[in-house]
Short mmCIF file of C-alpha atoms in Angstrom, two decimals:
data_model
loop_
_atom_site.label_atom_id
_atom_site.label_comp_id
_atom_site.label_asym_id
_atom_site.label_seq_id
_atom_site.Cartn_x
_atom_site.Cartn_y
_atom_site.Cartn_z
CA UNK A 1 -19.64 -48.87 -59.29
CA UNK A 2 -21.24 -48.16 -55.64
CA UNK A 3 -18.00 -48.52 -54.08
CA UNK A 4 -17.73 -45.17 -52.43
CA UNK A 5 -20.09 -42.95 -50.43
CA UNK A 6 -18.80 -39.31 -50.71
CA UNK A 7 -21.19 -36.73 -52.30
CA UNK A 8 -20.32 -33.97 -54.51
CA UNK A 9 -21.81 -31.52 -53.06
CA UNK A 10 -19.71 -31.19 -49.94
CA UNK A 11 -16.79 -31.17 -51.65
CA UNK A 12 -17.42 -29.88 -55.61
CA UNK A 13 -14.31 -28.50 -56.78
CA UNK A 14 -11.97 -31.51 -55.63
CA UNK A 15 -13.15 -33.55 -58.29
CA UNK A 16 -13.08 -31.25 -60.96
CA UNK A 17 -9.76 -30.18 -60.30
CA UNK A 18 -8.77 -33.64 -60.41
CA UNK A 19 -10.43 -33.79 -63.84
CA UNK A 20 -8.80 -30.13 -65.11
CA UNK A 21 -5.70 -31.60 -63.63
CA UNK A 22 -5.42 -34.99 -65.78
CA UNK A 23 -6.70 -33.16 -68.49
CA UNK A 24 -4.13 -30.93 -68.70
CA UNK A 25 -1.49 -34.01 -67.96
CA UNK A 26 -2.70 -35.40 -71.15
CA UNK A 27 -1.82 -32.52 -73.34
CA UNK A 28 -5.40 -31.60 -74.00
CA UNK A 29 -6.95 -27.81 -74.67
CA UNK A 30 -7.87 -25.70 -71.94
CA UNK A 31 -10.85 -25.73 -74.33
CA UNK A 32 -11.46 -29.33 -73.56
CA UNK A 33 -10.87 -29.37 -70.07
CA UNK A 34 -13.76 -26.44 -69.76
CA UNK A 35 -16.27 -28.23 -71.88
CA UNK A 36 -15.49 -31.81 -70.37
CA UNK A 37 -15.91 -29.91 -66.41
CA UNK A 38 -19.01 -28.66 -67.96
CA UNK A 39 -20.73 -31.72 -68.78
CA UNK A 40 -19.76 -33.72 -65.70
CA UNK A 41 -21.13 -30.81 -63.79
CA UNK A 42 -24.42 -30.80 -65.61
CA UNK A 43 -24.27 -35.33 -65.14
CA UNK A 44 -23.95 -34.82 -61.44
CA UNK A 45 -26.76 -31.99 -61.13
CA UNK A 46 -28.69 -34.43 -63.38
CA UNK A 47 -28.44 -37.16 -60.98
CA UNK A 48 -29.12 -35.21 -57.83
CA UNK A 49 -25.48 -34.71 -56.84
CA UNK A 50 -24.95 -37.92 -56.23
CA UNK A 51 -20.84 -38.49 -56.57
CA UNK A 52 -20.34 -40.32 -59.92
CA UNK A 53 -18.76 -42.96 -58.17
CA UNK A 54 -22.69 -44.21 -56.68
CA UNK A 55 -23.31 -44.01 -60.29
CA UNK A 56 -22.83 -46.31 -63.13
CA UNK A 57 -23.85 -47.09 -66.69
CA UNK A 58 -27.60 -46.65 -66.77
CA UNK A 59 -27.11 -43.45 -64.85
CA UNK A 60 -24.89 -42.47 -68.26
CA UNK A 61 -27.33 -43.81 -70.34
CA UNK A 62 -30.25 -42.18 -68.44
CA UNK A 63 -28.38 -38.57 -68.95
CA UNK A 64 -27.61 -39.17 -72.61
CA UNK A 65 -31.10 -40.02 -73.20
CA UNK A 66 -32.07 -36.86 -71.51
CA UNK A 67 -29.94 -34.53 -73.53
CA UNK A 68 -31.63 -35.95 -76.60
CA UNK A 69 -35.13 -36.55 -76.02
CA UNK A 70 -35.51 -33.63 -74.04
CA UNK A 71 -33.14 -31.02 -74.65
CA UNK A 72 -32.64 -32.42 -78.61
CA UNK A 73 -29.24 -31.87 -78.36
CA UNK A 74 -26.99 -32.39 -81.99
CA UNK A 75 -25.22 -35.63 -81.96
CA UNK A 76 -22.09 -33.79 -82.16
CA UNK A 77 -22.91 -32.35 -78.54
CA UNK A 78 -24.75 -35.52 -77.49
CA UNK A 79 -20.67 -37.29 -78.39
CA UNK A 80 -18.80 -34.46 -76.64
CA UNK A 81 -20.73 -35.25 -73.40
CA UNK A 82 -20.16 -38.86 -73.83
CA UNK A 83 -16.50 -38.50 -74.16
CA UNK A 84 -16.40 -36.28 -71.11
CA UNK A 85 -18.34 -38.99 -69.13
CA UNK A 86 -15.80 -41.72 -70.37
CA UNK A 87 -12.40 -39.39 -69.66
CA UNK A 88 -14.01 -38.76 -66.07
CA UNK A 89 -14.87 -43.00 -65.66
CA UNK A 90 -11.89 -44.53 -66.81
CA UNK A 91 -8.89 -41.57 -66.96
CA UNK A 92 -9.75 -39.62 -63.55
CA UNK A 93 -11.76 -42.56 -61.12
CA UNK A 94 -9.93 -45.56 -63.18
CA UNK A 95 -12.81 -47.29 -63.71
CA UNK A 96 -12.43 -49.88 -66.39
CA UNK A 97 -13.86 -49.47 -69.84
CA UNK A 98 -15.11 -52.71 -69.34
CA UNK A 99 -16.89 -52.16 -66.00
CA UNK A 100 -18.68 -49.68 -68.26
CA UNK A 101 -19.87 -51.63 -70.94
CA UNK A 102 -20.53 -50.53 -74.75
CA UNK A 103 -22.38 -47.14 -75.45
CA UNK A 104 -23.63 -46.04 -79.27
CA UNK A 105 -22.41 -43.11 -80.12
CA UNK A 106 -25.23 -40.39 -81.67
CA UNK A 107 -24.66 -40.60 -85.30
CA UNK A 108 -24.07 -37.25 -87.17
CA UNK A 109 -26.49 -36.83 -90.68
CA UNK A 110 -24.61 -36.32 -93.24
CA UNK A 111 -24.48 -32.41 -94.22
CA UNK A 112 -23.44 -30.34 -97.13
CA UNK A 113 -21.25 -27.18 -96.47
CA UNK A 114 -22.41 -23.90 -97.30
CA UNK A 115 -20.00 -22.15 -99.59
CA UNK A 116 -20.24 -18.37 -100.46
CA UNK A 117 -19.07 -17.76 -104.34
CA UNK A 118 -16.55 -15.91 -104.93
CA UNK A 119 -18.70 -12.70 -105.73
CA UNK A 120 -20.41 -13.37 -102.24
CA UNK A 121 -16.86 -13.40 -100.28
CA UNK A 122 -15.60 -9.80 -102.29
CA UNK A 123 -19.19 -8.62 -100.66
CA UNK A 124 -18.72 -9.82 -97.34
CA UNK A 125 -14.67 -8.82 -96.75
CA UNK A 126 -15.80 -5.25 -98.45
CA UNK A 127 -18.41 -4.89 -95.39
CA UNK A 128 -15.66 -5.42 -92.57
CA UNK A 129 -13.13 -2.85 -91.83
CA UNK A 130 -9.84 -2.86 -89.56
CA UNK A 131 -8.85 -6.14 -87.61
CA UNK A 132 -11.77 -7.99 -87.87
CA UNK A 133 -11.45 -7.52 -91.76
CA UNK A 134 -7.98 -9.10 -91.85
CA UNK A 135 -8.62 -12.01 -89.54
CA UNK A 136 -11.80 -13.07 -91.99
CA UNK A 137 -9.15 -12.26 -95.15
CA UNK A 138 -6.82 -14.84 -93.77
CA UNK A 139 -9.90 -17.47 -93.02
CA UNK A 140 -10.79 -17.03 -96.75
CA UNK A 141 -7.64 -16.77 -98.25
CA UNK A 142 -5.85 -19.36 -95.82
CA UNK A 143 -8.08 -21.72 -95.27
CA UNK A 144 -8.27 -21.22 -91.52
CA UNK A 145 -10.14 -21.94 -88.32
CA UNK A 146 -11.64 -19.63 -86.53
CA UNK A 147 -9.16 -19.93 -83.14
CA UNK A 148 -6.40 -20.89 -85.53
CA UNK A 149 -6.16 -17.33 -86.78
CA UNK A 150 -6.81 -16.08 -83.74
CA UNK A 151 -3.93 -17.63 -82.17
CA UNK A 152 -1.56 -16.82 -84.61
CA UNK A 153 2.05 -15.24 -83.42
CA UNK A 154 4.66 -13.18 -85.08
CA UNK A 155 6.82 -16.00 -85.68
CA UNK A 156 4.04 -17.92 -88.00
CA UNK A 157 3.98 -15.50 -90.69
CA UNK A 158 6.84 -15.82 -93.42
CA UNK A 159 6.69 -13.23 -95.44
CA UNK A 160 9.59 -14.30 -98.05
CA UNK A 161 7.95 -17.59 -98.23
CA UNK A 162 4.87 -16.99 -98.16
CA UNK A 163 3.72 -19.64 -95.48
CA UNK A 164 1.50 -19.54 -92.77
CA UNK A 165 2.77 -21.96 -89.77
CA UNK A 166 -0.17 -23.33 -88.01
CA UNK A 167 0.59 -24.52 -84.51
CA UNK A 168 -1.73 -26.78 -82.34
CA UNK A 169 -4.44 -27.15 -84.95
CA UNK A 170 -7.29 -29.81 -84.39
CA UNK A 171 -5.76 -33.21 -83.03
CA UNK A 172 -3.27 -31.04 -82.09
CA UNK A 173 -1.16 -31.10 -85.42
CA UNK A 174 1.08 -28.21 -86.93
CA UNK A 175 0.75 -28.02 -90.34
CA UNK A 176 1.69 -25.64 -93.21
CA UNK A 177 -0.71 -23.43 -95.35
CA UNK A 178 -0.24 -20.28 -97.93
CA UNK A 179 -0.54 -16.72 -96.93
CA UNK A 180 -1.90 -15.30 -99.52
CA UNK A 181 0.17 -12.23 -101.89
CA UNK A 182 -2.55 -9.93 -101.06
CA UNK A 183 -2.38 -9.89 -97.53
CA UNK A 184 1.16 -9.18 -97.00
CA UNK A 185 1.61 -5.38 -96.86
CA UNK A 186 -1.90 -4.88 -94.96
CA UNK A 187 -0.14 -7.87 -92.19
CA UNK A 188 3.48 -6.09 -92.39
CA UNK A 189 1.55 -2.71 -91.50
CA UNK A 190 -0.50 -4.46 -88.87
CA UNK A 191 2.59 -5.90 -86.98
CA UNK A 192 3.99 -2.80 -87.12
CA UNK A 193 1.73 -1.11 -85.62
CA UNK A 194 1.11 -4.23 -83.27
CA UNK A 195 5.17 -4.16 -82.10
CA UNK A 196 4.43 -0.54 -81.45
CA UNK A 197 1.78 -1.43 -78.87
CA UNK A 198 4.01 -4.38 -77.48
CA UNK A 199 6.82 -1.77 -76.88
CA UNK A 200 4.65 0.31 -74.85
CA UNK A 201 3.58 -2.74 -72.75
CA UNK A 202 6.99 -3.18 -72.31
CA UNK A 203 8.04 0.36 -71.45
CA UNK A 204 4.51 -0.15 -68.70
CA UNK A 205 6.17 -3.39 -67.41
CA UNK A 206 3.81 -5.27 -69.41
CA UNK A 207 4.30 -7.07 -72.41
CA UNK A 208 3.47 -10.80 -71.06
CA UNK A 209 1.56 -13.42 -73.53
CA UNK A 210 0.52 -16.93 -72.57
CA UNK A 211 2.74 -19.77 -73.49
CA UNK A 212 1.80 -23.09 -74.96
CA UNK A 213 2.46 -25.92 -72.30
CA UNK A 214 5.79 -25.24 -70.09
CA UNK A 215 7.27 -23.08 -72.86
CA UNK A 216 7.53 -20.21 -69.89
CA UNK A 217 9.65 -22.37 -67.19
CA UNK A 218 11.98 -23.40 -69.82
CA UNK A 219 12.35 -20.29 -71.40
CA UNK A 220 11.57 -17.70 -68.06
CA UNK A 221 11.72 -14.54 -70.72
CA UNK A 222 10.27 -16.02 -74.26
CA UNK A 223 7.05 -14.72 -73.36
CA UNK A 224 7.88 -11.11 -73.67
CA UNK A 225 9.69 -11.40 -76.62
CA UNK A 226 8.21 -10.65 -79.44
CA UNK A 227 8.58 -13.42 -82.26
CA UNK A 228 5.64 -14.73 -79.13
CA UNK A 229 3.22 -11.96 -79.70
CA UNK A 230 -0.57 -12.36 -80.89
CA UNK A 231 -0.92 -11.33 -84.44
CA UNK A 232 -4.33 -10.23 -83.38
CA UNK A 233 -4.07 -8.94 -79.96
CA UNK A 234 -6.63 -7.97 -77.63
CA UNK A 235 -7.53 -4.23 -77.10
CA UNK A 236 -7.15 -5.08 -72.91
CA UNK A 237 -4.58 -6.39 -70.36
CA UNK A 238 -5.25 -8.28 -67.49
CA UNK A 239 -3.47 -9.74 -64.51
CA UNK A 240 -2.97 -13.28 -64.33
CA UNK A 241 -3.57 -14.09 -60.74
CA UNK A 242 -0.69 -16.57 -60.00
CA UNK A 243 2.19 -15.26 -61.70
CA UNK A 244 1.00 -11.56 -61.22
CA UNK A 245 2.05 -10.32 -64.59
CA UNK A 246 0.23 -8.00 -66.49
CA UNK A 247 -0.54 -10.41 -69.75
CA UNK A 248 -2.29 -9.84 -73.19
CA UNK A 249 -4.52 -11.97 -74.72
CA UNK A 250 -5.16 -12.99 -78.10
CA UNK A 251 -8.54 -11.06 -79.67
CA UNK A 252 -11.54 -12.81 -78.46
CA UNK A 253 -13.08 -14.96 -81.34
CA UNK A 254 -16.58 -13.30 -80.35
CA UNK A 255 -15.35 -10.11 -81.95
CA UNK A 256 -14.60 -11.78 -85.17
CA UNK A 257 -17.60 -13.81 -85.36
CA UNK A 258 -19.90 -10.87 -84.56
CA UNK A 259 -18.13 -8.69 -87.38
CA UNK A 260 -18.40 -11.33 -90.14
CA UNK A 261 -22.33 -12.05 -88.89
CA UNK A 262 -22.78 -8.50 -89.25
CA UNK A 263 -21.28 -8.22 -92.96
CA UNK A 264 -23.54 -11.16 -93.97
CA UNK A 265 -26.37 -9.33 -93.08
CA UNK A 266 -25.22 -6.49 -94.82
CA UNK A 267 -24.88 -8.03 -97.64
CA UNK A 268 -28.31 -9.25 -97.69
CA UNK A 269 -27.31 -13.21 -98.47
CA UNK A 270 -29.97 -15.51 -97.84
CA UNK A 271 -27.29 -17.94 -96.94
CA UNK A 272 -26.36 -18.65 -93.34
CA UNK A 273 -22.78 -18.30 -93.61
CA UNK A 274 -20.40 -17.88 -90.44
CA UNK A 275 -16.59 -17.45 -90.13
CA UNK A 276 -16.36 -21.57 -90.86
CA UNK A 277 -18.05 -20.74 -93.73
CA UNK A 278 -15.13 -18.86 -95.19
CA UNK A 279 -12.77 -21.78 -94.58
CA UNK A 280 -15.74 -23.63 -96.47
CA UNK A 281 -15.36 -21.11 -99.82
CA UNK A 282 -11.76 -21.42 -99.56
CA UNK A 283 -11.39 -25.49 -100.14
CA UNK A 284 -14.24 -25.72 -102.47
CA UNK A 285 -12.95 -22.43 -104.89
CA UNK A 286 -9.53 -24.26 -104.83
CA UNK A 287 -11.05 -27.50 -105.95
CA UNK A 288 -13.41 -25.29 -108.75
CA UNK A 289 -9.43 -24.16 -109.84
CA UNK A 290 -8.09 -27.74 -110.36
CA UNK A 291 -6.05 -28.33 -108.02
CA UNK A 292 -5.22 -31.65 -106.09
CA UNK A 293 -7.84 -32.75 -103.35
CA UNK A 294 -4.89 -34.26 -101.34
CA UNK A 295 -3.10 -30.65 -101.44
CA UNK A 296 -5.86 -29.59 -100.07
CA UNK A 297 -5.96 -31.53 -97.39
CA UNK A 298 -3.04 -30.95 -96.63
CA UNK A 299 -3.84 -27.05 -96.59
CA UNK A 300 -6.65 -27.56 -94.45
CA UNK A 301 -5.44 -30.35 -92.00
CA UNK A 302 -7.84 -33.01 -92.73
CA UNK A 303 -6.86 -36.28 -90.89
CA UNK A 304 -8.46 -38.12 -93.75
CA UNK A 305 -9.03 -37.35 -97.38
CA UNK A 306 -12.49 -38.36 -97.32
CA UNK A 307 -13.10 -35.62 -94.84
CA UNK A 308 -12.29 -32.99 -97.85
CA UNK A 309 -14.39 -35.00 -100.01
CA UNK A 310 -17.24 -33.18 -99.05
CA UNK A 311 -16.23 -30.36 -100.89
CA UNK A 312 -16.88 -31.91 -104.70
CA UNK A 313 -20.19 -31.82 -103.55
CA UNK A 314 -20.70 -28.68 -103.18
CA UNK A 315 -18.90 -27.63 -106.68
CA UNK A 316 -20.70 -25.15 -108.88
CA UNK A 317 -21.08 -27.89 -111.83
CA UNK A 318 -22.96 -30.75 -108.96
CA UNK A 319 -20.45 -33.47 -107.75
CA UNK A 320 -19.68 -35.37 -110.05
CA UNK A 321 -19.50 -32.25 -112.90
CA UNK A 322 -22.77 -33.43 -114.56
CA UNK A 323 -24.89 -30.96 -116.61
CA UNK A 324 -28.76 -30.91 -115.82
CA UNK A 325 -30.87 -32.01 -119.06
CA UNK A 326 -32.57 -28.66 -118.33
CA UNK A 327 -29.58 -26.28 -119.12
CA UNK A 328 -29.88 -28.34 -122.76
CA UNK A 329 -33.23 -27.88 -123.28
CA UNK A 330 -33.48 -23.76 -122.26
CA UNK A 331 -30.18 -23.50 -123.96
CA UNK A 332 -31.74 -24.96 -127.45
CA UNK A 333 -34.79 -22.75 -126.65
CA UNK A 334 -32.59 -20.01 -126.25
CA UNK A 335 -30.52 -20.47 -129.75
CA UNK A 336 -33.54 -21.63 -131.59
CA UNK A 337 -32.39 -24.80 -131.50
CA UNK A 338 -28.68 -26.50 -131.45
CA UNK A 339 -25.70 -27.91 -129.53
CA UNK A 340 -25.62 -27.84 -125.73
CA UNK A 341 -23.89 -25.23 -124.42
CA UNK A 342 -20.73 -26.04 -122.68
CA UNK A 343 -20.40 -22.43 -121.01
CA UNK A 344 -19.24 -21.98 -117.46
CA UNK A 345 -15.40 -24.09 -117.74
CA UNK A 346 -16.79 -27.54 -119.35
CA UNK A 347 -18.54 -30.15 -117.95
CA UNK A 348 -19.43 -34.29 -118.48
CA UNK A 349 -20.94 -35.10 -121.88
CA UNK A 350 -24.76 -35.40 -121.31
#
């Protein structure tokens, strides 16, 4: 692994471009290519600035260790680095896994969701107003990510079909999910007002929106057309410094999670619910209603069914739909004596 002698620090950005650069060769998100820069930043600092080529596998060890004995670190963010440490090693410096050896991976504990009831999400969406308020409808109602919704475009909504086209999801999958009845005139009024906005972009020599991979040398005008517009634009335009062109981008997630944060602690819940939280309500309610757990998979864009799974754990009747003894005994109490009572959609015989 000591088989080159050239130090970071004279020279920092060449080897994070070359990372950004095979990063974005692979396909992967900018998203990914800013936290994996990130991390082999902070592994370099870590190590003095020593060039991770003078460094090897108990130098990686040595840093994981750190970030979890010291800065206690989730496993989730204790994996992330680790994968950014590998993709730099073997993708970017072609080191070979094997040269490497065999690292354990941080296991995650195994947690339970929090879901809002349904009385909880009508309090919530009836604290939020304007754009915000239809982005965390659609996260509820659609079963949504967070950046999903905010990367929406006009051409993913059909109305006559009622379908919500999600493009680029996790693992990078498109999949299909409902738009819900409700939400239909408030969106058709929002695009309207949104192709307004795009018109006068246009009309300003504006009008530009970011294109998914090469989209905008194959199609040289796509990206100021509007079936390409953000759903949920941003308020602001900026320049993009190669191309020059006056762009808009999609509504910063920030604004959306502040606004539901906000409407939670309006609502005075002693839950800790976020935006994921809606996407939460929306799998388990559909399970409460019957309906398939592989549909919803499908709805949500679980890899693997046992990733929904979670969700009949967090069902208003327990797991596996079992009554506690309790609810018999205060329910006799209650009657003066007598059957169980089965209230509340049925349940397991006790």
């Amino acid at each position: 692994m000591h088989d080159g002698s050239s130090s970071l620090s004279r020279n920092p950005p060449r080897l994070l471009n070359r990372v950004r650069e095979t990063i974005r060769a692979r396909g992967y998100s900018p998203r990914t290519a800013e936290a994996y820069c990130a991390w082999i930043r902070r592994f370099v600092l870590f190590h003095g600035r020593r060039h991770p080529r003078e460094l090897g596998p108990l130098e990686i060890e040595a840093f994981l260790s750190s970030l979890a004995s010291e800065h206690h670190v989730a496993p989730s963010t204790q994996n992330q680095a680790l994968s950014a440490l590998l993709f730099l090693y073997v993708q970017v410096l072609s080191v070979p896994l094997a040269r490497l050896g065999e690292f354990t991976r941080a296991k995650r504990p195994h947690r339970v969701p929090t879901v809002l009831t349904p009385g909880e999400v009508t309090a919530v969406l009836n604290q939020m107003r304007g754009v915000p308020a239809l982005m965390a409808s659609l996260l509820y109602g659609a079963g949504l990510r967070l950046l999903e919704c905010a990367r929406l475009r006009a051409k993913d909504l059909d109305f006559e079909r009622l379908e919500i086209v999600v493009r680029d999801g996790k693992g990078r999958q498109d999949r299909l999910t409902m738009l819900p009845r409700g939400m239909v005139n408030p969106l058709r009024g929002h695009l309207a007002r949104v192709r307004e906005q795009h018109l006068a972009d246009l009309d300003a020599d504006a009008g530009w929106v970011e294109l998914p991979d090469a989209l905008d040398r194959k199609y040289p005008n796509a990206a100021r057309e509007w079936p390409w517009q953000w759903v949920f634009p941003a308020t602001r335009t900026y320049r993009e410094p190669v191309t020059g062109r006056t762009r808009r981008h999609h509504l910063h997630e920030t604004v959306l999670q502040s606004a539901v944060r906000a409407a939670v602690l309006a609502t005075g819940l002693a839950k800790r619910a976020s935006c994921h939280t809606l996407r939460h309500s929306f799998a388990t309610h559909l399970l409460e209603a019957g309906y398939d757990i592989r549909t919803i998979q499908e709805l949500l864009g679980h890899r693997d069914v046992s990733t929904t799974m979670i969700y009949t754990h967090v069902l208003n009747r327990g797991g596996l739909g079992v009554w506690s003894p309790l609810d018999g005994v205060l329910g006799r109490r209650s009657a003066g004596g007598g059957a169980i009572p089965r209230s509340g959609g049925g349940g397991g015989d006790v």
